[in-house]
């Protein structure tokens, strides 16, 4: 099957998502809430494109639009540019402190609307990707709470979570850098809780929080590794070298 | 207010009426809400253990639905209509009067746990504006002067 994206014929399977097909064929579609490992969010609407099929043109979110039959896709049509500009302007009002949102606004020429009141000091666009990451890891420490204008990401009762291991997966998937992580070389502080960090027994590099390493080791039924990946590889290659007398 | 002591013995029968499955979480929370007029923290924690899902998931649900409350509610819930008609007829003044009469703030409950206040949108009785509803009973054309009498009647169980 072939879909045409901005005039470029792209081979694809039925059911594949437009965003993936475009990326494979070198067409850039911007997105925020999309993460390869946690698909199906589809809430930031930055990745909207225009799909022409059977004489109709529709605006769809590329990250959650599965291709069913041959169609023509436009990522830079006038309608897409206008609507994406509006989406980005709204996101900028929601998260004016986010560098990534500001960058996208710059690149895609999002118009400045004075009537959109900017939330002070906010970097979060409330996409919920952090909560999804936490949940998919089986931790479930953070969730989106309340709804409407009061919606926020938080731990239960706004207190330090009893189950958080400080793995900072939430911070890593966050597209706008909204999850605050403070590391001072000894502790990592995240979601109002401090976790002691573990150092590699060889080079002294930080390998993660003790709590997350314990949990991972517990799940795998193994000991907490004493070395970081680099040192582990080095020691194994040293063993190999001495075994074969290299 | 007098904090209701939550006995876990009372929660267990509510829980055991349902299978240990995530999809019953909302129904169980509604039952807990009905029993205590709010969802005590202990109950939410016990429920999380019972179903085996993170406390955070239940907390997310409990904060999402308006029908569920994490703060203690009074035995009698006063719903003041703030629809267009009532708003124009001074529902906000009514709210202030109720708060002053009962000595509560807008989302609080009285010391004795008898009353709590909720603001709702249109109860469908615009002709009676401003309207308040206490325990399914409608009170139309409410004035500041009529409030103490109404509350006294509700307290004594003499409400219509």
Coordinates of C-alpha atoms in Angstrom, one line a residue, chain A residues 135 139-147 154-159, chain B residues 22 39-41 44 54-57 59-60 63-66 70:
Chain A
X135 CA 1.9 3.3 35.4
X139 CA 4.8 1.8 40.0
X140 CA 1.8 4.1 39.8
X141 CA 3.1 6.9 42.0
X142 CA 1.9 9.8 40.0
X143 CA -1.5 10.5 38.3
X144 CA -3.5 13.3 36.8
X145 CA -5.8 14.6 39.5
X146 CA -8.9 16.8 39.3
X147 CA -10.2 17.9 35.9
X154 CA 0.4 14.9 41.4
X155 CA 1.0 12.1 43.9
X156 CA -2.0 11.0 46.1
X157 CA -2.9 13.7 48.6
X158 CA 0.0 15.8 47.3
X159 CA 2.3 14.0 49.7
Chain B
X22 CA -10.3 -2.8 38.9
X39 CA -14.1 8.9 51.1
X40 CA -11.9 8.6 54.1
X41 CA -8.2 8.2 53.4
X44 CA -9.1 4.6 49.9
X54 CA -1.9 1.8 43.0
X55 CA -3.5 4.2 45.5
X56 CA -2.7 6.9 42.9
X57 CA -5.2 5.4 40.4
X59 CA -7.0 9.1 44.0
X60 CA -7.1 10.2 40.3
X63 CA -10.7 13.7 42.3
X64 CA -12.1 13.4 38.8
X65 CA -15.7 12.7 39.7
X66 CA -17.7 15.4 41.4
X70 CA -12.2 13.4 49.7

